[in-house]
Amino acid sequence: MTMFEAILLTIITASTPLLIAAVGQLVVERSGVLNLGMEGMMIMGAACGFAVAILTGNSAIGIVAAIIAGMAMSLIFAALTLGLAANQVASGLALSIFGLGLSGVIGAPFVGAKRDAMPRLDLPVLSDLPIIGKALFGQDPYVYASFALTFGVWWFLFRTRPGLVLRACGESHASAHALGYPVLKIRLLAILFGGGCAGLAGSYLSLVYTPFWSPGMTAGRGWIALAIVVFASWLPWRAMAGAYLFGGITILQLHAQGAGVRIPSQLMAALPYLVTIIALVIIMSRRTGQQTAPASLGTPFVPDR
Amino acid sequence: MRLVLTKREDASPWMSLVSPLVAVALTLVSGAVMFVLLGLDPIKALGIYFISPISDVWALQELAVKATPLVLISVGLSLCYLSNNWNIGAEGQFVMGAIFGGAVAIATHGVANGPWVFPAMMLAGMVGGALLALVPALLKTRFSANEILTSLMLVYVAELLLDWLVRGPWRDPQGFNFPQSVMFEPEAQALRLMADGRVNIGSLIAVVVVILGAILLGRTLKGFEIRLVGEAPRAARFAGFSEKRMTWTVFAISGALAGLAGIIEVAGTMGQLQPSISPGYGFTAIIVAFLGRLNPVGCLIAGLFLAVTFIGGENAQISLRLPLDVTRVFQGMLLFYVLACDAFLTYRIRLVRGEGAAA
Amino acid sequence: MTVPPPLVSAQGIVKRFGSLLANDHVSLTVAEGETHALLGENGAGKSTFVKILYGLLQPSEGTLSWRGEEVRLRSPAEARRLGIGMVFQHFSLFDALTVAENVALALDGAEPVPSVARRLAEVSRAYGLPLEPAREVWRLSVGERQRIEIVRCLMQNPKLLILDEPTSVLTPQETEGLFGTLARIKAEGCAILYISHKLEEVRRLCETATILRHGKVVETCDPRAVSAGMLAQMMVGVGIPPTRHDPLEQAGPVRLDVRSLSAPSPDAHGTSLKSISLDVRAGEVLGVAGVAGNGQDELFALLSGEMPAASAETVIIDGVPVGRAGINARRKLGGAFVPEERLGHAAAPRFRLSENALASGHATNGFVRAGFVDRGAALSWVDRVTKAFDVRKGPRDPEAKALSGGNLQKFVVGREILRKPRLLIVAQPTWGVDAGAAALIRQALVDLARGGAAVLVISQDLDELFEISDRMAVIFHGRLSPAQDARGLARESVGLLMGGAGFAPDAAEAA
């Protein structure tokens, strides 16, 4: 494997959890809901996925557990924001704090446990392609899943009728309600989907990326996924570009440290966060004219009856 | 079956006092359930969490020390949240305050100095916290960049900066290579209120800040401005108040208070800079602000309560071998319940049986 | 021979919202092919009733029948399946989506958007309601948006079409166009339920009228057989005196002088103002007519100072250039302002009336001393406004959202007029307000002017402007026509201006 292949491979590995989480959150925000609990849902996915994989000795069951954990977390958020019309920002923050704590409690017995990383799935023929073959087609199943997810979400949002209805709820819940669409039910499904994606993304960290459990291992990736959605102007393919940009920065930073670049390691470690801020500023200042954020984003909906 | 929400026409002030108490009660019940699931005696565990921290004078002093940063930060955050500015990066502003204030202490270390050193450190800490907080304010007003994300990202940046400083340029040369700064001179440490106690002047400052905050919000035009900008931005513009100026103001105030909390913590309890100086005060203060109903006096009470959970968590770690994360679980649950109880203030909630238009 | 059952029949419909009784045993029948008016004041319960008929709300009591069979409408989709279509007053459209997507969302069944777009083009051609399927809604005018709502109903071959206040946002000419379309729909055998408070329209269009007052049916009659005055009497309950409006003898000095005021719109969906000039003199009421979305919001923001102009000289109050000054500086010069939106702009919903008095009066009314608020002073100001403008409320100092629309409007207008301003700028002073409150407010505006103030009224309600204005101008695509004497001015010529005729052609292109 060449140096280039190795770097490409690690970039893909770093970007995949960001992409999965961001695409899930994109669907949630398209329905008009801002769930800031990404970090909490993701780390719960990481903890539960790892714990169940160790207990059952089966990574697949671990992944399912992670998805369920993410969805269960998102259900708390849905109960507060949809059922009780609570403030979405505060509810999301509460979810993040709660998730960071609970994952620590659940994961405590598993600190130090080890599990082999999931095997890679070589796609025959394609993985023999020169240069990019190994990197693109010799990956773990998550990577293929993340591509499929991005395509699926794009197709769903912009090519299907339920997707149109979901976007309509995000644009104007009052109009969607007036036409008879069950706004809260649609948003509930979107929130659950986002929770499942966050859980899946979290399990990638503890089952493939590291692969072991350590408290707080998401290290702000949930928040970066939120930033990617803004950066992507709520479009799936741009979310992919955003995820790979941030994944690439994370990896380059690691390689630069490994190569002995004489810059404080802390500065390099701060790079992804600084780039997030800069990217937000650039994307916001270049965005003129037409609005791109769903118009109802973050506003609670209470039908009158 | 489904929930039906109808808006209340006028919320009674009585209920707004009861609702945080209900939230606390529900948190205790849920906590008991969690302890049973963890295989512990719930009564004993809750006792360690919530009774032991207030059982003797020594513990009460510890409580005041832990509550001080929470109260200081949450008063500032309340101003932010009331005016619809979502500063969630107080943790970073806390660290930056410690860095700026610590710089004064380190610069005056071992040279002739006087009683002005600690006040100068506090001032520097406030400037440091405010400067970091003004970054999201600038990005929000100038580029409409989301302040939630930018303020949070700066937390990581500030923490890494502190880490670099205490491992690099500010490391104590006589410190056996430990990543920490020199011990501050006595003049650079916060004044203890009692000769052999732990409580320092910071707690007194926090009380003063609460009083000033209550006057600001309850009696002055500026306080009215803060509330109006958050409640109805267009009505605020009609009143001649500027939303952007408000964003600058509240970010500066809350950053300065978080920075003040940071330098008081470092100069009052640690006496030196270390790579990690906060058990998450900046994030817990968010919960304090909401539990205190974004009211300075409420923040004082809520800050004391949340401080109990911090100390209870430390006690439980020792006597029950529970991870410190249990404290965070409590805090997260508390915020859930506070938000849920608030819904009962704004809406009349009924459970309706039978079908109807799905919504 | 048996009489066919009515198309739709409602018996004893009751709808409660908490303690409020919005519909109190409302019964109404619409025959096949009939054009039926539902008349009533704002707040009489018309919208609630049609929402029940469209399946959006469930009645607390009472039954609905469709062609003689009792039905329960649990959702709008069920209502649409029966053949009920509805055109909402506040359109149920999605700004960021295209016309075709908007229509597809209102059709049941999984018809793909491209096929909807094709059918949409056919239907809109057939009815003479031109629409471009691929355009996004936020680019369209108010009239075009209403067309989407109508076309998407027509695409489902309705048997009953409900229109909620359809003409309140249209120019007189657009209204004529709408009536033409309705005549065609009617000729095809579709029944129409027409909700309005405009009596002349109802008399022209409808065979039957049901009149609602305070949630109850007070009368069902043939509107062509009774006079408009009788209908008004039934609707309001008491006679409302017409506004006393003596001819203006001699206008005083110029109080507000606007000279070639231009401004880009602050947001992407707004209108930019192009070289607006006007003056208002002491003693007169100047009316600015226009269809919603032609720059009224921007004009109000620039005149009030909520948004500063590019140069000070473009807005002059009493000889002082104030274009760059804020709203409080203009208030100190004797200006007073009432914006269009009551809740959220003129008043903060969850703030008490005394706090809302403080919001607009903190710079001028002596409510603030050395930065501290004198709550007592603000509260006694509320009492004065309450007394002078007959604001009805329960407690002495309730939250703004607890007041009815008419009472809150009396408060936000009274709060300014009581200050005796020398210049008052008011947008939509009686929008959505009951007739009694509207009459009181209009009289107060005229009296203020006759007392020596200059009054500028921006309104979409032509009847209102003809009732109180001395001179009138029309705003269209951010341009303002020259003001003309309101006396002897023809409605039709104002209507033409509202539709853009008579403006320089580049104004129309810029849209």
XYZ file of N, CA, C and O in Angstrom, chain B residues 159-264:
424
model
N -9.344 25.161 25.602
C -8.779 24.080 26.419
C -7.422 23.645 25.879
O -6.478 23.393 26.644
N -7.318 23.569 24.558
C -6.035 23.167 23.963
C -4.967 24.238 24.192
O -3.786 23.931 24.378
N -5.387 25.501 24.181
C -4.436 26.588 24.434
C -3.872 26.477 25.851
O -2.645 26.580 26.069
N -4.764 26.239 26.818
C -4.304 26.089 28.201
C -3.359 24.887 28.324
O -2.311 24.963 28.976
N -3.744 23.813 27.661
C -2.928 22.600 27.695
C -1.515 22.893 27.175
O -0.516 22.516 27.791
N -1.444 23.621 26.082
C -0.154 23.960 25.493
C 0.658 24.842 26.440
O 1.848 24.621 26.659
N -0.011 25.825 27.043
C 0.694 26.767 27.923
C 1.322 26.061 29.114
O 2.493 26.267 29.426
N 0.527 25.204 29.781
C 1.065 24.609 31.015
C 2.041 23.468 30.730
O 2.814 23.086 31.596
N 2.016 22.927 29.511
C 3.020 21.931 29.161
C 4.239 22.579 28.529
O 5.303 21.978 28.446
N 4.053 23.807 28.036
C 5.144 24.472 27.332
C 5.637 25.696 28.083
O 6.238 25.583 29.151
N 5.354 26.876 27.537
C 5.984 28.097 28.045
C 5.744 28.383 29.526
O 6.595 28.998 30.174
N 4.625 27.957 30.080
C 4.337 28.337 31.464
C 4.626 27.207 32.447
O 4.252 27.273 33.609
N 5.264 26.148 32.011
C 5.498 25.034 32.929
C 6.483 25.459 34.010
O 7.491 26.113 33.745
N 6.182 25.050 35.216
C 7.035 25.398 36.356
C 8.390 24.703 36.188
O 8.461 23.474 36.160
N 9.506 25.479 36.084
C 10.818 24.843 35.877
C 11.209 23.940 37.042
O 11.923 22.958 36.855
N 10.703 24.265 38.246
C 11.022 23.406 39.387
C 9.920 22.389 39.672
O 9.792 21.905 40.789
N 9.115 22.122 38.696
C 7.917 21.314 38.964
C 8.055 19.851 38.630
O 7.064 19.181 38.401
N 9.294 19.331 38.569
C 9.539 17.911 38.269
C 8.820 17.486 36.993
O 8.293 16.382 36.893
N 8.770 18.428 36.007
C 8.182 18.121 34.702
C 6.677 17.855 34.724
O 6.120 17.346 33.775
N 6.023 18.153 35.873
C 4.561 18.055 35.864
C 4.001 19.177 34.994
O 4.532 20.290 34.986
N 2.912 18.890 34.269
C 2.330 19.949 33.443
C 1.517 20.918 34.291
O 0.297 20.821 34.381
N 2.195 21.843 34.945
C 1.489 22.847 35.737
C 2.380 24.073 35.901
O 3.603 23.989 35.766
N 1.721 25.195 36.177
C 2.487 26.440 36.314
C 3.054 26.523 37.740
O 2.827 25.637 38.565
N 3.796 27.611 37.994
C 4.273 27.857 39.355
C 3.077 28.067 40.283
O 1.987 28.410 39.842
N 3.274 27.842 41.585
C 2.246 28.205 42.547
C 2.201 29.731 42.618
O 3.228 30.392 42.671
N 0.981 30.280 42.618
C 0.856 31.735 42.657
C 1.361 32.260 43.997
O 1.249 31.591 45.033
N 1.907 33.485 43.978
C 2.306 34.169 45.213
C 1.058 34.416 46.078
O -0.058 34.477 45.546
N 1.210 34.578 47.370
C 0.032 34.828 48.231
C -0.800 36.017 47.747
O -2.033 35.974 47.811
N -0.132 37.079 47.258
C -0.899 38.250 46.792
C -1.728 37.915 45.562
O -2.670 38.626 45.225
N -1.340 36.849 44.859
C -2.047 36.486 43.625
C -3.097 35.418 43.883
O -3.613 34.833 42.963
N -3.371 35.149 45.155
C -4.418 34.178 45.463
C -5.624 34.897 46.056
O -5.504 35.947 46.657
N -6.791 34.285 45.850
C -8.023 34.924 46.329
C -8.044 34.929 47.851
O -7.649 33.963 48.492
N -8.526 36.031 48.399
C -8.589 36.206 49.843
C -9.549 35.194 50.457
O -10.685 35.043 50.014
N -9.070 34.455 51.476
C -9.959 33.520 52.174
C -10.829 34.308 53.140
O -10.343 35.207 53.833
N -12.085 33.938 53.238
C -12.979 34.662 54.128
C -12.764 34.253 55.577
O -12.974 35.032 56.486
N -12.372 32.973 55.781
C -12.106 32.513 57.138
C -10.686 31.960 57.178
O -10.236 31.361 56.191
N -10.031 32.139 58.299
C -8.606 31.827 58.375
C -8.314 30.388 57.955
O -7.437 30.132 57.138
N -9.078 29.430 58.498
C -8.764 28.035 58.193
C -9.809 27.410 57.264
O -9.942 26.198 57.184
N -10.583 28.254 56.590
C -11.637 27.714 55.741
C -11.234 27.685 54.275
O -10.134 28.089 53.900
N -12.129 27.178 53.441
C -11.883 27.113 52.014
C -12.590 28.239 51.264
O -12.255 28.514 50.111
N -13.590 28.834 51.889
C -14.385 29.839 51.178
C -13.550 31.088 50.951
O -12.887 31.569 51.866
N -13.561 31.594 49.730
C -12.800 32.806 49.449
C -13.717 33.932 49.013
O -14.937 33.775 48.919
N -13.099 35.043 48.718
C -13.859 36.255 48.411
C -14.737 36.090 47.171
O -15.703 36.822 46.971
N -14.409 35.092 46.351
C -15.202 34.846 45.139
C -16.670 34.614 45.439
O -17.552 35.087 44.701
N -16.958 33.915 46.530
C -18.357 33.639 46.856
C -19.103 34.929 47.154
O -20.268 35.096 46.774
N -18.390 35.846 47.820
C -18.996 37.148 48.108
C -19.269 37.902 46.800
O -20.335 38.504 46.618
N -18.288 37.835 45.899
C -18.456 38.505 44.598
C -19.652 37.926 43.852
O -20.438 38.661 43.240
N -19.815 36.601 43.947
C -20.946 35.973 43.259
C -22.268 36.509 43.783
O -23.191 36.780 43.009
N -22.366 36.684 45.099
C -23.603 37.208 45.673
C -23.848 38.631 45.176
O -24.980 38.995 44.818
N -22.791 39.429 45.118
C -22.936 40.798 44.618
C -23.409 40.779 43.164
O -24.299 41.542 42.762
N -22.832 39.871 42.376
C -23.237 39.773 40.962
C -24.711 39.401 40.855
O -25.443 39.936 40.008
N -25.163 38.504 41.726
C -26.578 38.120 41.704
C -27.449 39.342 41.984
O -28.431 39.593 41.278
N -27.064 40.130 42.994
C -27.874 41.311 43.335
C -27.887 42.302 42.174
O -28.948 42.793 41.761
N -26.705 42.558 41.621
C -26.634 43.494 40.488
C -27.462 42.978 39.312
O -28.179 43.740 38.656
N -27.360 41.678 39.063
C -28.118 41.092 37.958
C -29.613 41.234 38.167
O -30.358 41.549 37.236
N -30.057 41.009 39.404
C -31.486 41.112 39.692
C -31.970 42.544 39.498
O -33.055 42.779 38.948
N -31.152 43.518 39.926
C -31.545 44.924 39.740
C -31.585 45.255 38.250
O -32.527 45.872 37.750
N -30.547 44.817 37.542
C -30.473 45.095 36.103
C -31.721 44.592 35.390
O -32.360 45.324 34.632
N -32.090 43.337 35.660
C -33.206 42.747 34.926
C -34.552 43.268 35.399
O -35.466 43.471 34.604
N -34.670 43.503 36.685
C -35.984 43.824 37.225
C -36.337 45.294 37.214
O -37.509 45.646 37.188
N -35.321 46.156 37.243
C -35.624 47.572 37.479
C -35.182 48.514 36.362
O -35.670 49.625 36.288
N -34.241 48.119 35.548
C -33.666 49.105 34.626
C -34.196 48.933 33.206
O -34.723 47.887 32.833
N -34.015 49.994 32.431
C -34.421 49.966 31.027
C -33.574 48.949 30.257
O -34.064 48.260 29.370
N -32.296 48.839 30.634
C -31.417 47.884 29.957
C -31.940 46.456 30.124
O -31.954 45.668 29.184
N -32.392 46.164 31.349
C -32.940 44.832 31.602
C -34.194 44.587 30.782
O -34.395 43.499 30.227
N -35.023 45.598 30.684
C -36.224 45.505 29.854
C -35.827 45.243 28.403
O -36.418 44.411 27.713
N -34.792 45.933 27.971
C -34.296 45.783 26.599
C -33.872 44.333 26.347
O -34.217 43.745 25.321
N -33.125 43.768 27.309
C -32.658 42.380 27.155
C -33.846 41.448 26.978
O -33.876 40.609 26.080
N -34.856 41.607 27.822
C -35.996 40.703 27.766
C -36.807 40.902 26.487
O -37.263 39.946 25.874
N -36.954 42.173 26.079
C -37.785 42.437 24.892
C -37.115 41.905 23.624
O -37.776 41.348 22.747
N -35.799 42.074 23.523
C -35.087 41.591 22.334
C -35.272 40.083 22.193
O -35.465 39.554 21.100
N -35.259 39.366 23.334
C -35.411 37.926 23.267
C -36.843 37.500 22.997
O -37.089 36.552 22.261
N -37.780 38.217 23.557
C -39.179 37.816 23.462
C -39.782 38.149 22.096
O -40.493 37.348 21.516
N -39.517 39.332 21.601
C -40.130 39.762 20.337
C -39.165 40.707 19.629
O -39.220 41.912 19.839
N -38.284 40.170 18.780
C -37.240 41.001 18.163
C -37.795 42.177 17.354
O -37.230 43.267 17.381
N -38.921 41.970 16.684
C -39.462 43.076 15.890
C -40.006 44.168 16.800
O -39.856 45.359 16.519
N -40.639 43.758 17.882
C -41.133 44.750 18.842
C -39.960 45.507 19.458
O -40.063 46.697 19.752
N -38.826 44.817 19.630
C -37.645 45.479 20.174
C -37.113 46.519 19.198
O -36.724 47.620 19.583
N -37.110 46.182 17.932
C -36.674 47.150 16.916
C -37.611 48.353 16.929
O -37.181 49.494 16.797
N -38.905 48.089 17.112
C -39.889 49.161 17.168
C -39.639 50.046 18.391
O -39.887 51.244 18.365
N -39.126 49.442 19.453
C -38.810 50.221 20.655
C -37.488 50.960 20.493
O -37.090 51.702 21.383
N -36.808 50.750 19.379
C -35.555 51.449 19.130
C -34.347 50.743 19.709
O -33.287 51.347 19.861
N -34.501 49.456 20.029
C -33.376 48.692 20.562
C -32.707 47.929 19.424
O -33.388 47.405 18.560
N -31.378 47.851 19.469
C -30.658 47.164 18.403
C -30.300 45.745 18.822
O -29.672 45.531 19.851
N -30.716 44.801 18.008
C -30.463 43.394 18.297
C -28.965 43.101 18.281
O -28.456 42.346 19.100
N -28.269 43.689 17.322
C -26.842 43.405 17.201
C -26.072 43.951 18.402
O -25.207 43.277 18.961
N -26.412 45.173 18.795
C -25.724 45.746 19.943
C -25.975 44.871 21.170
O -25.102 44.666 22.010
N -27.209 44.340 21.255
C -27.549 43.479 22.381
C -26.705 42.210 22.373
O -26.216 41.779 23.420
N -26.509 41.634 21.175
C -25.675 40.440 21.089
C -24.275 40.726 21.626
O -23.730 39.967 22.425
N -23.701 41.852 21.217
C -22.380 42.233 21.728
C -22.400 42.372 23.244
O -21.536 41.858 23.943
N -23.415 43.078 23.742
C -23.467 43.364 25.176
C -23.544 42.086 26.003
O -22.754 41.887 26.921
N -24.495 41.212 25.671
C -24.682 40.043 26.537
C -23.535 39.047 26.392
O -23.153 38.402 27.369
N -22.970 38.935 25.199
C -21.814 38.052 25.075
C -20.641 38.604 25.891
O -19.916 37.849 26.540
N -20.465 39.923 25.854
C -19.365 40.512 26.629
C -19.578 40.291 28.118
O -18.665 39.881 28.844
N -20.811 40.538 28.592
C -21.073 40.377 30.028
C -20.901 38.918 30.436
O -20.221 38.599 31.414
N -21.502 38.008 29.678
C -21.447 36.612 30.106
C -20.026 36.073 29.983
O -19.578 35.295 30.833
N -19.299 36.517 28.949
C -17.907 36.095 28.829
C -17.084 36.609 29.993
O -16.264 35.883 30.568
N -17.317 37.879 30.362
C -16.554 38.457 31.467
C -16.854 37.723 32.772
O -15.946 37.435 33.559
N -18.111 37.386 33.004
C -18.454 36.681 34.239
C -17.872 35.273 34.253
O -17.386 34.799 35.284
N -17.899 34.593 33.097
C -17.295 33.255 33.030
C -15.787 33.360 33.257
O -15.187 32.551 33.966
N -15.170 34.389 32.663
C -13.740 34.584 32.849
C -13.408 34.885 34.303
O -12.425 34.368 34.866
N -14.253 35.688 34.938
C -14.068 35.999 36.360
C -14.148 34.715 37.185
O -13.315 34.470 38.074
N -15.135 33.883 36.851
C -15.266 32.611 37.558
C -14.005 31.781 37.371
O -13.523 31.134 38.318
N -13.456 31.806 36.170
C -12.263 31.011 35.877
C -11.073 31.437 36.713
O -10.400 30.591 37.329
N -10.811 32.744 36.783
C -9.627 33.181 37.533
C -9.848 33.004 39.034
O -8.913 32.688 39.779
N -11.082 33.170 39.482
C -11.358 32.960 40.911
C -11.138 31.505 41.275
O -10.560 31.180 42.314
